[in-house]
Amino acid sequence: MLSSSDEIRAALHEHLAWWGLRQFTSDRDYFAWQQQQLSHEDLKQLTLLAERKRVGDRHDEMAFYDLAAHPKIFPALYSQRYEYYEAIAPWMAVHCDDATQILDFGCGPGILTSFYARLFPNKQFMGIDRSPVSLAVAREQADRLGLRNLHFDCVDGDVQLLSGCYDLVVATHALLQAEHDPGLPSRSWRTFERGNDSTLQALFEQRTGLGRRLDNLMEVLSPDGHMILVEKTRPLARRVSFQRALAARGLRLIELPTSIRYHSVEELVDDGPYYRLQRRGQEAVAWDESPEPDDGRPFSPEAIVTSTDPERPLYENHWPSAQAAWEQLGNRDVLVETTRREQDGRQVHVERGRVSGFHYLYCANTFDQRQLVIVEQARAAMLDVYYQEILQGFG
């Protein structure tokens, strides 16, 4: 077992290189390399299956990952996740040290599963995935590495029961793949609070498959077992839905969830949070259903001054904190406002008004999006145009 994070990171770099993955910081360099590795037909097929995966069912998802695991394709494709592996693997490795039987749910071709097995030769690892091609690659690579403590099983956690008993279950980007699903809406556009509608929660778990997968994992988690989970749940509506699903199954937080930030080549990705949970014991950390701190510009009515940049508003905030700024606009003179429900079910409110000689536009919806723009009188017409554009975008 390696003793320091630097040693773990160095071992990870060696491991990813063994898999044929490369780290890129330039889109130009990455796509030039990708085009050398993949044919036009490969890229066309990947794009087609990626779109089907995004909007389709579990069969479309399996088809994508089966293709992605092709020996010619996966180094070019998975190299985009290089910094993701850097962000996730050291945390996971630290907590593997406290377990003996470890399950990696949704392991794919086993890139990280085999890394953990190499770090901990005296522990037993099981990787589960529903892509048979991915698991064929995983088994072949584990044999090449001589890993006798690592096994794989092709199981579809949506329709098949899992077997075994594990004191640590790891799942990263495997429980809540439906990135297009917005989650649980707030009570109204005025608040970030969610009601306790069990029907809405159940529908979310059903349509995303989260409920089935979690129930399956709970069956194989030992009574004193732990889970480490990372999903794309940064948006509050998805985070609340995900956390309620965990809490309803008796899982408790061991520590505060941690957001994860890394690059996919040049693209900055805000991911997670990273959850560490236990099945038993007193709840050490309370579940948080409030928006996380954001990068919105601090606001006070006294701070609004004439802008020296004619292209910039006096104040602009596109983060959840825009609601607090809007609430500070005392004695608002609302000129026009509209509240509607869009086709996807979200309630949207748009408000155009005046305050203290300035003009503002405020927009809010029940999936936690907020926007406040304040300009001087001379530029009020731009807000009228923006207001109409938002109305026309209702669907």
Short mmCIF file of C-alpha atoms in Angstrom, two decimals:
data_model
loop_
_atom_site.label_atom_id
_atom_site.label_comp_id
_atom_site.label_asym_id
_atom_site.label_seq_id
_atom_site.Cartn_x
_atom_site.Cartn_y
_atom_site.Cartn_z
CA MET A 1 0.00 0.00 0.00
CA LEU A 2 1.32 3.44 -0.93
CA SER A 3 1.54 5.79 2.03
CA SER A 4 1.13 9.28 0.57
CA SER A 5 -1.17 11.05 -1.87
CA ASP A 6 1.83 11.91 -4.05
CA GLU A 7 2.75 8.22 -4.29
CA ILE A 8 -0.84 7.31 -5.13
CA ARG A 9 -0.97 9.99 -7.83
CA ALA A 10 2.32 8.84 -9.33
CA ALA A 11 1.07 5.24 -9.37
CA LEU A 12 -2.16 6.40 -11.02
CA HIS A 13 -0.26 8.19 -13.80
CA GLU A 14 1.73 5.02 -14.46
CA HIS A 15 -1.48 2.97 -14.45
CA LEU A 16 -3.31 5.26 -16.88
CA ALA A 17 -0.31 5.25 -19.20
CA TRP A 18 -0.35 1.42 -19.11
CA TRP A 19 -3.97 1.59 -20.29
CA GLY A 20 -2.90 3.83 -23.16
CA LEU A 21 -4.51 6.99 -21.80
CA ARG A 22 -2.86 10.36 -22.34
CA GLN A 23 -3.35 13.69 -20.60
CA PHE A 24 -4.14 16.75 -22.72
CA THR A 25 -4.61 20.39 -21.75
CA SER A 26 -5.28 21.64 -25.28
CA ASP A 27 -8.39 20.81 -27.33
CA ARG A 28 -6.33 21.31 -30.45
CA ASP A 29 -3.75 18.72 -29.42
CA TYR A 30 -6.36 16.26 -28.16
CA PHE A 31 -8.54 16.32 -31.28
CA ALA A 32 -5.48 16.08 -33.53
CA TRP A 33 -4.47 12.90 -31.66
CA GLN A 34 -8.05 11.60 -31.66
CA GLN A 35 -8.26 11.93 -35.44
CA GLN A 36 -5.05 9.95 -35.76
CA GLN A 37 -6.53 7.15 -33.65
CA LEU A 38 -10.10 7.04 -34.96
CA SER A 39 -11.55 6.96 -38.44
CA HIS A 40 -14.31 9.24 -39.66
CA GLU A 41 -16.69 6.31 -39.44
CA ASP A 42 -15.65 5.61 -35.82
CA LEU A 43 -16.38 9.21 -34.85
CA LYS A 44 -19.69 9.22 -36.71
CA GLN A 45 -20.82 6.04 -34.96
CA LEU A 46 -19.72 7.31 -31.54
CA THR A 47 -21.64 10.56 -32.02
CA LEU A 48 -24.76 8.68 -33.10
CA LEU A 49 -24.68 6.28 -30.16
CA ALA A 50 -23.85 9.08 -27.69
CA GLU A 51 -27.02 10.91 -28.74
CA ARG A 52 -29.09 7.74 -28.45
CA LYS A 53 -27.60 7.14 -25.00
CA ARG A 54 -28.56 10.64 -23.93
CA VAL A 55 -32.24 10.30 -24.83
CA GLY A 56 -32.76 6.54 -25.02
CA ASP A 57 -33.05 3.59 -22.65
CA ARG A 58 -30.62 1.16 -21.02
CA HIS A 59 -30.14 -0.72 -24.29
CA ASP A 60 -28.92 2.47 -25.97
CA GLU A 61 -26.58 3.05 -23.05
CA MET A 62 -25.15 -0.47 -23.34
CA ALA A 63 -24.66 -0.05 -27.10
CA PHE A 64 -22.62 3.12 -26.54
CA TYR A 65 -20.37 1.60 -23.88
CA ASP A 66 -19.91 -1.59 -25.89
CA LEU A 67 -18.54 0.52 -28.74
CA ALA A 68 -16.54 2.76 -26.40
CA ALA A 69 -14.71 -0.31 -25.03
CA HIS A 70 -13.30 -1.28 -28.42
CA PRO A 71 -9.48 -1.45 -28.04
CA LYS A 72 -8.98 1.12 -30.81
CA ILE A 73 -11.54 3.54 -29.36
CA PHE A 74 -11.31 3.52 -25.58
CA PRO A 75 -7.84 5.14 -25.19
CA ALA A 76 -8.93 8.11 -27.32
CA LEU A 77 -12.33 8.36 -25.65
CA TYR A 78 -11.34 7.76 -22.04
CA SER A 79 -8.35 10.11 -22.25
CA GLN A 80 -10.91 12.91 -21.99
CA ARG A 81 -11.54 11.67 -18.43
CA TYR A 82 -7.88 11.75 -17.38
CA GLU A 83 -8.28 14.58 -14.84
CA TYR A 84 -11.53 13.03 -13.62
CA TYR A 85 -9.55 9.93 -12.69
CA GLU A 86 -6.97 12.15 -11.00
CA ALA A 87 -9.72 13.81 -8.95
CA ILE A 88 -11.54 10.62 -7.96
CA ALA A 89 -8.96 7.87 -7.56
CA PRO A 90 -6.93 9.21 -4.58
CA TRP A 91 -10.07 9.73 -2.48
CA MET A 92 -11.38 6.30 -3.31
CA ALA A 93 -8.04 4.67 -2.60
CA VAL A 94 -7.84 6.12 0.91
CA HIS A 95 -11.20 4.63 1.89
CA CYS A 96 -10.55 1.26 0.29
CA ASP A 97 -7.98 0.76 3.04
CA ASP A 98 -10.79 0.33 5.61
CA ALA A 99 -12.64 -2.42 3.69
CA THR A 100 -12.01 -6.04 2.75
CA GLN A 101 -14.75 -6.82 0.18
CA ILE A 102 -15.23 -3.98 -2.30
CA LEU A 103 -17.79 -3.63 -5.09
CA ASP A 104 -17.30 -1.21 -7.98
CA PHE A 105 -20.77 -0.75 -9.48
CA GLY A 106 -20.72 0.42 -13.11
CA CYS A 107 -17.00 -0.29 -13.47
CA GLY A 108 -16.89 -0.05 -17.28
CA PRO A 109 -13.63 -1.47 -18.68
CA GLY A 110 -12.17 -1.51 -15.16
CA ILE A 111 -9.65 1.30 -15.44
CA LEU A 112 -10.01 2.42 -11.82
CA THR A 113 -11.12 -0.97 -10.47
CA SER A 114 -7.84 -2.49 -11.60
CA PHE A 115 -5.95 0.45 -10.10
CA TYR A 116 -7.50 -0.14 -6.67
CA ALA A 117 -6.82 -3.88 -6.95
CA ARG A 118 -3.16 -3.17 -7.72
CA LEU A 119 -2.90 -0.87 -4.68
CA PHE A 120 -4.52 -3.39 -2.34
CA PRO A 121 -3.48 -6.93 -3.32
CA ASN A 122 -4.81 -8.35 -0.02
CA LYS A 123 -8.37 -7.08 -0.58
CA GLN A 124 -11.03 -8.58 -2.81
CA PHE A 125 -12.61 -6.47 -5.57
CA MET A 126 -15.64 -7.14 -7.74
CA GLY A 127 -16.47 -5.00 -10.76
CA ILE A 128 -20.03 -5.03 -12.11
CA ASP A 129 -21.26 -3.55 -15.36
CA ARG A 130 -23.95 -4.28 -17.93
CA SER A 131 -21.73 -3.74 -20.98
CA PRO A 132 -20.39 -7.19 -21.98
CA VAL A 133 -17.73 -5.71 -24.24
CA SER A 134 -16.48 -3.44 -21.45
CA LEU A 135 -16.19 -6.41 -19.11
CA ALA A 136 -14.39 -8.50 -21.72
CA VAL A 137 -11.76 -5.74 -21.87
CA ALA A 138 -11.70 -5.53 -18.06
CA ARG A 139 -11.04 -9.26 -17.67
CA GLU A 140 -8.35 -9.28 -20.33
CA GLN A 141 -6.53 -6.36 -18.74
CA ALA A 142 -6.81 -7.80 -15.24
CA ASP A 143 -5.23 -11.02 -16.52
CA ARG A 144 -2.42 -9.05 -18.16
CA LEU A 145 -1.79 -7.31 -14.83
CA GLY A 146 -1.85 -10.64 -12.98
CA LEU A 147 -4.59 -9.48 -10.60
CA ARG A 148 -5.96 -12.47 -8.70
CA ASN A 149 -7.97 -10.34 -6.28
CA LEU A 150 -10.17 -8.81 -8.98
CA HIS A 151 -13.24 -10.36 -10.58
CA PHE A 152 -15.97 -9.09 -12.87
CA ASP A 153 -19.61 -9.95 -13.42
CA CYS A 154 -21.89 -8.81 -16.23
CA VAL A 155 -25.09 -7.74 -14.45
CA ASP A 156 -27.72 -5.18 -15.39
CA GLY A 157 -28.55 -3.60 -12.05
CA ASP A 158 -31.86 -2.33 -13.40
CA VAL A 159 -33.34 -5.76 -14.04
CA GLN A 160 -31.07 -8.31 -12.35
CA LEU A 161 -30.29 -8.91 -8.69
CA LEU A 162 -26.73 -8.55 -7.44
CA SER A 163 -25.03 -11.22 -5.37
CA GLY A 164 -22.44 -11.21 -2.61
CA CYS A 165 -21.87 -9.06 0.46
CA TYR A 166 -19.60 -6.03 0.51
CA ASP A 167 -18.42 -3.71 3.25
CA LEU A 168 -17.67 -0.97 0.69
CA VAL A 169 -19.70 -0.13 -2.41
CA VAL A 170 -18.25 2.38 -4.88
CA ALA A 171 -20.30 3.93 -7.69
CA THR A 172 -19.16 6.83 -9.86
CA HIS A 173 -21.38 8.15 -12.65
CA ALA A 174 -23.35 4.89 -12.58
CA LEU A 175 -26.49 5.44 -10.48
CA LEU A 176 -27.94 8.58 -12.08
CA GLN A 177 -26.98 8.56 -15.73
CA ALA A 178 -30.06 10.55 -16.86
CA GLU A 179 -28.32 13.92 -17.09
CA HIS A 180 -31.26 15.43 -18.98
CA ASP A 181 -33.61 14.87 -16.02
CA PRO A 182 -33.82 18.15 -14.03
CA GLY A 183 -34.85 16.55 -10.75
CA LEU A 184 -37.38 17.71 -8.16
CA PRO A 185 -38.85 21.21 -8.64
CA SER A 186 -39.10 23.74 -5.82
CA ARG A 187 -42.46 24.76 -4.33
CA SER A 188 -42.55 27.87 -6.51
CA TRP A 189 -40.25 30.25 -8.36
CA ARG A 190 -39.93 32.30 -5.15
CA THR A 191 -38.11 29.63 -3.14
CA PHE A 192 -35.46 26.94 -3.32
CA GLU A 193 -37.34 24.74 -0.84
CA ARG A 194 -38.86 21.45 -1.95
CA GLY A 195 -42.09 19.99 -0.64
CA ASN A 196 -42.36 16.45 0.71
CA ASP A 197 -44.29 15.00 -2.20
CA SER A 198 -43.45 11.29 -2.11
CA THR A 199 -45.15 10.76 -5.47
CA LEU A 200 -42.85 13.23 -7.26
CA GLN A 201 -39.82 11.66 -5.60
CA ALA A 202 -40.93 8.15 -6.57
CA LEU A 203 -41.50 9.24 -10.17
CA PHE A 204 -37.98 10.70 -10.32
CA GLU A 205 -36.45 7.49 -8.99
CA GLN A 206 -38.50 5.41 -11.39
CA ARG A 207 -37.85 7.32 -14.61
CA THR A 208 -34.11 7.66 -13.93
CA GLY A 209 -33.67 4.11 -12.64
CA LEU A 210 -32.08 5.44 -9.45
CA GLY A 211 -34.51 3.66 -7.14
CA ARG A 212 -33.95 0.21 -8.64
CA ARG A 213 -30.18 0.57 -8.61
CA LEU A 214 -30.02 1.82 -5.03
CA ASP A 215 -32.35 -0.93 -3.77
CA ASN A 216 -30.14 -3.48 -5.51
CA LEU A 217 -26.99 -2.10 -3.90
CA MET A 218 -28.58 -2.01 -0.46
CA GLU A 219 -29.21 -5.77 -0.73
CA VAL A 220 -25.47 -6.51 -1.02
CA LEU A 221 -24.15 -3.85 1.38
CA SER A 222 -23.15 -5.37 4.71
CA PRO A 223 -24.96 -4.17 7.87
CA ASP A 224 -21.96 -2.04 8.82
CA GLY A 225 -21.06 -1.20 5.25
CA HIS A 226 -20.11 2.09 3.63
CA MET A 227 -20.78 3.65 0.24
CA ILE A 228 -18.80 6.16 -1.79
CA LEU A 229 -20.85 7.79 -4.52
CA VAL A 230 -20.16 10.44 -7.15
CA GLU A 231 -22.91 11.48 -9.55
CA LYS A 232 -23.68 14.50 -11.70
CA THR A 233 -25.84 16.14 -9.05
CA ARG A 234 -24.46 19.66 -8.74
CA PRO A 235 -27.81 21.24 -9.81
CA LEU A 236 -29.83 21.62 -6.61
CA ALA A 237 -32.98 19.96 -8.03
CA ARG A 238 -31.00 16.79 -8.81
CA ARG A 239 -28.98 16.94 -5.59
CA VAL A 240 -32.08 17.11 -3.40
CA SER A 241 -33.74 14.22 -5.26
CA PHE A 242 -30.58 12.12 -5.02
CA GLN A 243 -30.03 12.85 -1.33
CA ARG A 244 -33.63 12.04 -0.45
CA ALA A 245 -33.31 8.71 -2.21
CA LEU A 246 -30.20 7.94 -0.14
CA ALA A 247 -31.72 9.05 3.16
CA ALA A 248 -34.93 7.07 2.55
CA ARG A 249 -32.83 3.88 2.39
CA GLY A 250 -31.17 4.51 5.74
CA LEU A 251 -27.88 5.84 4.43
CA ARG A 252 -26.23 8.50 6.58
CA LEU A 253 -23.53 11.01 5.77
CA ILE A 254 -20.14 10.41 7.33
CA GLU A 255 -18.76 13.77 6.21
CA LEU A 256 -19.88 16.83 4.31
CA PRO A 257 -20.35 16.15 0.59
CA THR A 258 -17.52 17.66 -1.43
CA SER A 259 -17.86 19.23 -4.86
CA ILE A 260 -15.33 18.16 -7.48
CA ARG A 261 -13.79 20.35 -10.16
CA TYR A 262 -11.55 19.13 -12.96
CA HIS A 263 -10.91 19.63 -16.67
CA SER A 264 -12.05 17.47 -19.54
CA VAL A 265 -9.18 18.63 -21.74
CA GLU A 266 -9.95 22.41 -21.79
CA GLU A 267 -13.54 22.25 -20.51
CA LEU A 268 -13.92 22.98 -16.79
CA VAL A 269 -16.30 20.48 -15.18
CA ASP A 270 -18.09 21.04 -11.88
CA ASP A 271 -19.05 17.58 -10.73
CA GLY A 272 -20.21 15.59 -7.75
CA PRO A 273 -20.70 16.08 -4.92
CA TYR A 274 -18.59 13.27 -3.52
CA TYR A 275 -20.65 11.39 -0.92
CA ARG A 276 -19.29 9.14 1.80
CA LEU A 277 -22.08 7.27 3.56
CA GLN A 278 -22.67 4.60 6.17
CA ARG A 279 -25.55 2.24 6.73
CA ARG A 280 -25.55 2.36 10.50
CA GLY A 281 -24.59 4.70 13.28
CA GLN A 282 -25.69 8.11 14.37
CA GLU A 283 -26.11 10.74 11.68
CA ALA A 284 -22.95 12.82 11.99
CA VAL A 285 -23.72 15.28 9.19
CA ALA A 286 -27.12 16.74 8.33
CA TRP A 287 -28.43 16.68 4.76
CA ASP A 288 -28.26 20.13 3.15
CA GLU A 289 -30.97 21.15 0.66
CA SER A 290 -29.90 24.76 0.20
CA PRO A 291 -28.06 26.18 -2.84
CA GLU A 292 -24.30 25.95 -2.56
CA PRO A 293 -22.27 29.19 -2.46
CA ASP A 294 -21.92 30.60 -5.96
CA ASP A 295 -19.87 33.12 -7.91
CA GLY A 296 -22.60 35.76 -8.03
CA ARG A 297 -21.46 39.33 -7.56
CA PRO A 298 -22.16 40.68 -4.03
CA PHE A 299 -24.99 43.19 -3.98
CA SER A 300 -26.12 46.23 -2.02
CA PRO A 301 -28.50 48.96 -3.29
CA GLU A 302 -25.99 51.63 -2.33
CA ALA A 303 -23.33 50.06 -4.53
CA ILE A 304 -25.21 50.69 -7.79
CA VAL A 305 -23.39 53.47 -9.59
CA THR A 306 -23.23 54.70 -13.17
CA SER A 307 -21.20 52.27 -15.27
CA THR A 308 -18.16 53.49 -17.17
CA ASP A 309 -18.55 50.57 -19.60
CA PRO A 310 -21.52 51.12 -21.94
CA GLU A 311 -21.56 47.40 -22.78
CA ARG A 312 -21.99 46.23 -19.19
CA PRO A 313 -25.01 46.48 -16.87
CA LEU A 314 -24.66 48.19 -13.50
CA TYR A 315 -25.31 44.83 -11.88
CA GLU A 316 -25.67 41.33 -13.33
CA ASN A 317 -26.04 37.99 -11.58
CA HIS A 318 -26.94 34.65 -13.22
CA TRP A 319 -26.55 32.54 -10.08
CA PRO A 320 -28.99 31.46 -7.33
CA SER A 321 -27.71 34.36 -5.19
CA ALA A 322 -29.53 36.68 -7.62
CA GLN A 323 -32.67 35.93 -5.62
CA ALA A 324 -31.20 37.50 -2.47
CA ALA A 325 -30.16 40.53 -4.52
CA TRP A 326 -33.67 40.85 -6.01
CA GLU A 327 -35.16 40.65 -2.51
CA GLN A 328 -32.99 43.62 -1.48
CA LEU A 329 -34.57 45.85 -4.14
CA GLY A 330 -36.86 47.77 -1.81
CA ASN A 331 -39.93 49.63 -3.13
CA ARG A 332 -39.85 47.90 -6.51
CA ASP A 333 -42.10 49.46 -9.13
CA VAL A 334 -43.11 46.45 -11.24
CA LEU A 335 -43.89 47.59 -14.78
CA VAL A 336 -44.78 44.20 -16.23
CA GLU A 337 -44.50 40.59 -15.10
CA THR A 338 -45.41 37.14 -16.36
CA THR A 339 -45.58 33.75 -14.66
CA ARG A 340 -46.09 30.68 -16.82
CA ARG A 341 -45.55 26.96 -16.84
CA GLU A 342 -43.31 25.54 -19.56
CA GLN A 343 -43.76 22.25 -21.40
CA ASP A 344 -41.24 20.48 -19.17
CA GLY A 345 -43.30 21.45 -16.10
CA ARG A 346 -41.11 24.19 -14.69
CA GLN A 347 -42.78 27.39 -13.50
CA VAL A 348 -41.06 30.54 -14.80
CA HIS A 349 -41.45 34.10 -13.58
CA VAL A 350 -40.15 37.14 -15.50
CA GLU A 351 -40.36 40.61 -14.02
CA ARG A 352 -39.47 44.00 -15.47
CA GLY A 353 -39.44 47.04 -13.20
CA ARG A 354 -37.86 50.17 -11.72
CA VAL A 355 -36.18 50.86 -8.43
CA SER A 356 -34.50 54.07 -7.18
CA GLY A 357 -34.21 55.52 -10.68
CA PHE A 358 -32.73 52.34 -12.17
CA HIS A 359 -34.37 49.61 -14.26
CA TYR A 360 -34.16 45.89 -13.64
CA LEU A 361 -35.09 42.53 -15.13
CA TYR A 362 -35.53 39.48 -12.94
CA CYS A 363 -36.10 35.90 -14.04
CA ALA A 364 -36.62 32.83 -11.82
CA ASN A 365 -37.90 29.29 -12.19
CA THR A 366 -38.65 26.22 -10.09
CA PHE A 367 -35.42 24.50 -11.13
CA ASP A 368 -33.31 27.06 -9.27
CA GLN A 369 -32.23 29.27 -12.15
CA ARG A 370 -32.09 32.96 -11.24
CA GLN A 371 -31.05 36.08 -13.14
CA LEU A 372 -31.03 39.76 -12.18
CA VAL A 373 -29.89 42.59 -14.45
CA ILE A 374 -29.90 46.29 -13.44
CA VAL A 375 -29.23 49.19 -15.82
CA GLU A 376 -29.60 52.97 -15.79
CA GLN A 377 -32.61 54.75 -17.33
CA ALA A 378 -30.83 55.39 -20.64
CA ARG A 379 -30.50 51.67 -21.32
CA ALA A 380 -33.94 50.57 -20.14
CA ALA A 381 -34.98 49.65 -23.69
CA MET A 382 -32.49 46.79 -23.75
CA LEU A 383 -34.36 45.16 -20.87
CA ASP A 384 -37.65 45.49 -22.76
CA VAL A 385 -36.10 43.59 -25.65
CA TYR A 386 -34.69 40.97 -23.32
CA TYR A 387 -38.07 40.60 -21.60
CA GLN A 388 -39.80 39.90 -24.92
CA GLU A 389 -37.10 37.44 -25.96
CA ILE A 390 -37.66 35.45 -22.76
CA LEU A 391 -41.42 35.41 -23.34
CA GLN A 392 -40.92 34.16 -26.89
CA GLY A 393 -38.71 31.41 -25.53
CA PHE A 394 -41.49 29.96 -23.40
CA GLY A 395 -42.58 26.59 -24.71
#
